[in-house]
Amino acid sequence: PTPPYLKWAESLHSLLDDQDGIHLFRTFLKQEECGDLLDFWFACSGFRKLEANEGNEEKKVKLAKAIYKKYILDNNGIVSRQIKPATKSFIKDCVMKLHIDPAMFDQAQTEIQTMMEDNTYPLFLKSDIYLEYT
Amino acid sequence: MDSEDDLLQKCITSAMPKQR
């Protein structure tokens, strides 16, 4: 069978589908001071997965606000700097008007994912941390 | 009710794969 670390090199999704892969990638990103990229990506997935039952409504609002505050509000944050202004104002609008939708972070997540695929993921595959692991 | 940080952390963890 293919060892997991070889699978990680196939695509970002293969890497993010494996606990050890995530752990190693996070260690690398933290070293590069951009660990928030990965946390934000997972936060968006988790938010989308929240079930749409009534008791969850309050939780969703709170969570949407928490994601917005932590990753998007501060324009100097690593995540915020990688998201297009139009996407940020869309999310801000949703939060302010309490238009909470499971897909409200999808565009931002895609932008961060593209950035990881083009930038941090290829760097990770060439990094000492990955090469030493293999 | 959880604090915002707890909620965020749980949300992040919930999106991760459970096991290989």
XYZ file of N, CA and C in Angstrom:
462
model
N 0.825 -1.227 0.000
C 0.000 0.000 0.000
C 0.857 1.273 0.000
N 0.329 2.318 -0.614
C 1.064 3.587 -0.660
C 1.163 4.165 0.748
N 2.381 4.505 1.186
C 2.476 5.138 2.511
C 1.752 6.495 2.501
N 1.161 6.862 3.637
C 0.362 8.095 3.661
C 1.147 9.327 3.210
N 2.434 9.406 3.587
C 3.164 10.640 3.261
C 3.361 10.816 1.759
N 3.266 9.720 0.991
C 3.319 9.873 -0.467
C 1.989 10.391 -1.005
N 0.924 9.925 -0.368
C -0.405 10.436 -0.734
C -0.501 11.944 -0.510
N 0.132 12.408 0.576
C 0.059 13.843 0.891
C 0.563 14.694 -0.260
N 1.466 14.124 -1.057
C 2.064 14.893 -2.152
C 1.155 14.932 -3.381
N 0.054 14.154 -3.354
C -0.825 14.110 -4.528
C -1.664 15.377 -4.674
N -2.216 15.816 -3.569
C -3.026 17.047 -3.608
C -3.188 17.571 -2.188
N -3.568 18.837 -2.115
C -3.808 19.442 -0.810
C -4.919 18.675 -0.073
N -5.916 18.231 -0.840
C -7.013 17.502 -0.208
C -6.556 16.175 0.398
N -5.657 15.474 -0.298
C -5.128 14.228 0.273
C -4.409 14.506 1.585
N -3.699 15.628 1.609
C -2.979 15.998 2.832
C -3.957 16.323 3.965
N -5.008 17.082 3.628
C -5.951 17.536 4.652
C -6.967 16.464 5.034
N -6.831 15.303 4.405
C -7.711 14.190 4.691
C -7.058 13.217 5.669
N -5.885 13.557 6.126
C -5.118 12.646 6.975
C -4.651 13.379 8.236
N -4.959 12.786 9.393
C -4.628 13.445 10.666
C -3.144 13.783 10.807
N -2.286 12.810 10.457
C -0.844 13.065 10.583
C -0.399 14.134 9.600
N -1.004 14.090 8.399
C -0.687 15.094 7.385
C -1.043 16.488 7.864
N -2.227 16.604 8.443
C -2.669 17.901 8.971
C -1.709 18.379 10.052
N -1.354 17.442 10.925
C -0.479 17.799 12.043
C 0.869 18.346 11.547
N 1.437 17.643 10.553
C 2.744 18.058 10.037
C 2.636 19.379 9.265
N 1.579 19.507 8.474
C 1.363 20.734 7.701
C 1.160 21.922 8.644
N 0.428 21.695 9.741
C 0.201 22.770 10.711
C 1.523 23.190 11.357
N 2.349 22.194 11.706
C 3.654 22.516 12.301
C 4.463 23.386 11.337
N 4.421 23.010 10.056
C 5.139 23.790 9.036
C 4.580 25.212 8.951
N 3.259 25.314 8.889
C 2.632 26.641 8.745
C 2.914 27.520 9.964
N 2.909 26.900 11.147
C 3.184 27.679 12.365
C 4.595 28.241 12.311
N 5.502 27.406 11.807
C 6.889 27.826 11.643
C 6.963 29.043 10.712
N 6.124 29.050 9.697
C 6.082 30.151 8.732
C 5.139 31.269 9.198
N 4.631 31.123 10.409
C 3.711 32.089 10.997
C 2.429 32.274 10.188
N 1.938 31.199 9.596
C 0.640 31.308 8.925
C -0.276 30.132 9.250
N -0.186 29.656 10.489
C -1.045 28.566 10.942
C -2.534 28.901 10.862
N -2.849 30.203 10.945
C -4.255 30.615 10.889
C -4.924 30.232 9.568
N -4.132 30.129 8.492
C -4.711 29.768 7.192
C -5.439 28.433 7.294
N -4.768 27.483 7.941
C -5.324 26.137 8.054
C -6.511 26.120 9.021
N -6.367 26.816 10.151
C -7.468 26.867 11.117
C -8.706 27.492 10.478
N -8.486 28.552 9.715
C -9.613 29.210 9.052
C -10.285 28.257 8.061
N -9.484 27.537 7.296
C -10.017 26.600 6.294
C -10.904 25.552 6.971
N -10.429 25.019 8.097
C -11.230 24.018 8.811
C -12.445 24.665 9.486
N -12.280 25.876 9.993
C -13.413 26.571 10.621
C -14.548 26.756 9.608
N -14.185 27.099 8.360
C -15.207 27.275 7.313
C -15.923 25.953 7.046
N -15.164 24.865 6.967
C -15.781 23.548 6.734
C -16.693 23.178 7.890
N -16.229 23.404 9.108
C -17.014 23.081 10.297
C -18.290 23.906 10.350
N -18.175 25.175 9.997
C -19.344 26.058 10.016
C -20.405 25.570 9.023
N -19.954 25.174 7.834
C -20.877 24.712 6.803
C -21.612 23.435 7.239
N -20.899 22.638 8.061
C -21.467 21.348 8.477
C -22.454 21.446 9.640
N -22.501 22.609 10.287
C -23.422 22.761 11.420
C -24.838 22.477 10.959
N -25.533 21.691 11.725
C -26.866 21.313 11.280
C -27.869 22.443 11.452
N -28.862 22.401 10.596
C -29.804 23.507 10.537
C -31.022 23.268 11.426
N -30.803 22.858 12.648
C -31.975 22.775 13.522
C -32.071 24.041 14.367
N -33.201 24.266 14.966
C -33.468 25.576 15.556
C -32.556 25.955 16.704
N -32.271 24.981 17.550
C -31.432 25.284 18.699
C -30.038 25.758 18.298
N -29.702 25.478 17.052
C -28.374 25.826 16.574
C -28.250 27.274 16.113
N -29.369 27.932 15.955
C -29.354 29.267 15.349
C -28.452 30.233 16.130
N -28.624 30.222 17.451
C -27.843 31.120 18.298
C -26.352 30.790 18.200
N -26.094 29.479 18.179
C -24.717 29.004 18.099
C -24.082 29.440 16.768
N -24.859 29.347 15.702
C -24.354 29.716 14.377
C -23.975 31.185 14.303
N -24.856 32.016 14.863
C -24.585 33.458 14.861
C -23.292 33.732 15.630
N -23.195 33.089 16.805
C -22.020 33.303 17.645
C -20.747 32.835 16.932
N -20.861 31.689 16.267
C -19.701 31.138 15.584
C -19.309 31.989 14.368
N -20.298 32.419 13.603
C -20.017 33.273 12.440
C -19.304 34.541 12.899
N -19.783 35.126 14.006
C -19.141 36.333 14.542
C -17.719 36.039 14.994
N -17.547 34.863 15.634
C -16.213 34.505 16.144
C -15.233 34.336 14.982
N -15.670 33.674 13.920
C -14.793 33.474 12.752
C -14.457 34.828 12.132
N -15.487 35.650 11.988
C -15.295 36.980 11.391
C -14.289 37.796 12.208
N -14.498 37.803 13.536
C -13.642 38.615 14.406
C -12.201 38.128 14.400
N -12.050 36.821 14.473
C -10.687 36.280 14.621
C -9.883 36.357 13.319
N -10.518 36.084 12.193
C -9.732 35.926 10.964
C -9.904 37.037 9.934
N -11.038 37.742 9.968
C -11.329 38.648 8.859
C -11.277 40.124 9.241
N -11.739 40.428 10.444
C -11.838 41.826 10.871
C -10.495 42.554 10.842
N -9.452 41.922 11.334
C -8.136 42.552 11.373
C -7.482 42.469 9.987
N -7.407 43.605 9.315
C -6.894 43.625 7.939
C -5.431 43.221 7.819
N -4.723 43.204 8.948
C -3.314 42.811 8.893
C -3.106 41.328 9.157
N -4.153 40.629 9.514
C -4.033 39.192 9.776
C -3.709 38.439 8.493
N -3.060 37.300 8.637
C -2.617 36.524 7.471
C -3.802 36.073 6.604
N -4.899 35.708 7.244
C -6.072 35.253 6.485
C -6.715 36.449 5.771
N -6.928 37.507 6.533
C -7.584 38.692 5.987
C -6.832 39.252 4.774
N -5.514 39.206 4.835
C -4.709 39.764 3.732
C -4.858 38.964 2.444
N -5.285 37.682 2.576
C -5.398 36.826 1.391
C -6.813 36.796 0.814
N -7.738 37.459 1.478
C -9.125 37.425 1.013
C -9.461 38.738 0.304
N -10.162 38.606 -0.819
C -10.489 39.791 -1.619
C -11.405 40.731 -0.835
N -11.217 42.050 -1.036
C -12.048 43.034 -0.314
C -13.542 42.777 -0.498
N -13.966 42.404 -1.709
C -15.390 42.170 -1.957
C -15.907 41.000 -1.112
N -15.069 39.971 -0.985
C -15.456 38.796 -0.191
C -15.577 39.184 1.279
N -14.623 40.022 1.731
C -14.661 40.445 3.136
C -15.902 41.283 3.420
N -16.248 42.173 2.498
C -17.421 43.001 2.790
C -18.713 42.189 2.707
N -18.727 41.163 1.853
C -19.887 40.264 1.813
C -20.080 39.590 3.179
N -18.981 39.071 3.741
C -19.070 38.382 5.038
C -19.462 39.366 6.148
N -18.854 40.554 6.095
C -19.176 41.576 7.092
C -20.674 41.887 7.069
N -21.207 42.040 5.865
C -22.632 42.298 5.677
C -23.508 41.199 6.285
N -23.113 39.949 5.983
C -23.859 38.810 6.517
C -23.879 38.845 8.036
N -22.715 39.130 8.627
C -22.613 39.133 10.091
C -23.418 40.290 10.684
N -23.254 41.476 10.112
C -23.926 42.665 10.644
C -25.453 42.546 10.537
N -25.906 42.022 9.403
C -27.365 41.926 9.195
C -27.938 40.598 9.696
N -27.057 39.810 10.319
C -27.447 38.487 10.824
C -28.055 37.592 9.734
N -27.551 37.767 8.522
C -27.911 36.864 7.427
C -26.971 35.664 7.463
N -27.204 34.789 8.419
C -26.272 33.689 8.623
C -26.656 32.528 7.710
N -25.737 32.176 6.824
C -25.993 31.138 5.824
C -24.849 30.133 5.863
N -25.142 28.836 5.719
C -24.059 27.838 5.776
C -22.950 28.107 4.758
N -23.295 28.775 3.643
C -22.303 28.988 2.582
C -21.628 30.355 2.664
N -21.872 31.097 3.745
C -21.370 32.479 3.766
C -19.839 32.592 3.759
N -19.142 31.542 4.185
C -17.668 31.608 4.173
C -17.063 30.847 2.991
N -17.906 30.286 2.123
C -17.400 29.424 1.040
C -16.395 30.129 0.125
N -16.746 31.339 -0.307
C -15.858 32.060 -1.224
C -14.513 32.347 -0.545
N -14.567 32.787 0.711
C -13.331 33.085 1.445
C -12.493 31.817 1.606
N -13.164 30.709 1.879
C -12.449 29.441 2.039
C -11.759 29.057 0.726
N -12.463 29.239 -0.397
C -11.878 28.934 -1.704
C -10.639 29.795 -1.962
N -10.734 31.075 -1.610
C -9.586 31.962 -1.836
C -8.376 31.521 -1.008
N -8.623 31.124 0.238
C -7.527 30.663 1.100
C -6.984 29.332 0.584
N -7.887 28.488 0.115
C -7.457 27.187 -0.414
C -6.573 27.366 -1.650
N -6.985 28.243 -2.553
C -6.194 28.514 -3.759
C -4.807 29.019 -3.374
N -4.799 29.904 -2.381
C -3.523 30.460 -1.931
C -2.633 29.346 -1.360
N -3.221 28.431 -0.597
C -2.424 27.328 -0.028
C -1.928 26.408 -1.152
N -2.811 26.136 -2.120
C -2.435 25.232 -3.224
C -1.292 25.828 -4.057
N -1.336 27.157 -4.242
C -0.325 27.802 -5.085
C 0.959 28.093 -4.327
N 0.855 28.198 -3.029
C 1.963 28.756 -2.284
C 2.461 27.849 -1.150
N 1.708 27.790 -0.049
C 2.249 27.106 1.132
C 2.346 25.583 0.947
N 1.402 24.999 0.185
C 1.435 23.542 -0.001
C 2.668 23.084 -0.792
N 2.963 23.691 -1.962
C 4.209 23.301 -2.647
C 5.459 23.558 -1.799
N 5.444 24.640 -1.020
C 6.589 24.919 -0.138
C 6.733 23.830 0.921
N 5.587 23.389 1.425
C 5.594 22.325 2.438
C 6.238 21.058 1.877
N 5.880 20.710 0.620
C 6.409 19.468 0.027
C 7.920 19.540 -0.199
N 8.445 20.765 -0.218
C 9.900 20.919 -0.392
C 10.599 21.207 0.938
N 9.803 21.287 2.012
C 10.377 21.731 3.287
C 11.159 20.615 3.983
N 12.063 21.023 4.842
C 12.833 20.062 5.645
C 11.898 19.201 6.481
N 10.876 19.843 7.010
C 9.980 19.144 7.930
C 9.312 17.952 7.218
N 8.925 18.142 5.954
C 8.301 17.044 5.194
C 9.360 16.033 4.763
N 10.469 16.522 4.257
C 11.514 15.614 3.771
C 12.068 14.752 4.898
N 12.218 15.356 6.072
C 12.702 14.569 7.210
C 11.689 13.490 7.593
N 10.427 13.856 7.507
C 9.377 12.893 7.859
C 9.391 11.701 6.912
N 9.614 11.967 5.642
C 9.604 10.880 4.659
C 10.888 10.068 4.750
N -23.088 28.177 28.091
C -22.714 28.463 26.693
C -21.193 28.582 26.587
N -20.633 28.007 25.530
C -19.191 28.064 25.335
C -18.720 29.486 25.050
N -17.472 29.757 25.388
C -16.886 31.026 24.982
C -16.644 30.973 23.471
N -16.419 32.135 22.868
C -16.202 32.182 21.416
C -15.021 31.312 20.997
N -13.965 31.368 21.801
C -12.768 30.586 21.452
C -13.033 29.086 21.490
N -13.775 28.659 22.525
C -14.115 27.235 22.629
C -14.946 26.793 21.436
N -15.906 27.642 21.108
C -16.817 27.339 20.009
C -16.029 27.200 18.697
N -15.130 28.122 18.497
C -14.305 28.129 17.283
C -13.422 26.882 17.241
N -12.819 26.574 18.394
C -11.936 25.410 18.447
C -12.708 24.120 18.158
N -13.911 24.019 18.728
C -14.741 22.829 18.492
C -15.128 22.739 17.026
N -15.408 23.879 16.435
C -15.809 23.924 15.022
C -14.658 23.438 14.139
N -13.447 23.908 14.430
C -12.260 23.499 13.666
C -12.054 21.988 13.797
N -12.135 21.509 15.042
C -11.918 20.080 15.285
C -12.987 19.226 14.597
N -14.219 19.721 14.577
C -15.318 18.942 13.991
C -15.116 18.723 12.491
N -14.344 19.596 11.860
C -14.153 19.495 10.407
C -12.984 18.590 10.039
N -12.212 18.191 11.049
C -11.020 17.372 10.749
C -11.381 15.896 10.624
N -10.631 15.147 9.814
C -10.903 13.713 9.706
C -10.675 13.040 11.044
N -11.508 12.066 11.380
C -11.416 11.432 12.697
C -10.236 10.462 12.772
N -10.084 9.644 11.759
C -8.960 8.700 11.752
C -8.691 8.257 10.324
N -7.525 7.655 10.134
C -7.158 7.248 8.787
C -8.003 6.086 8.325
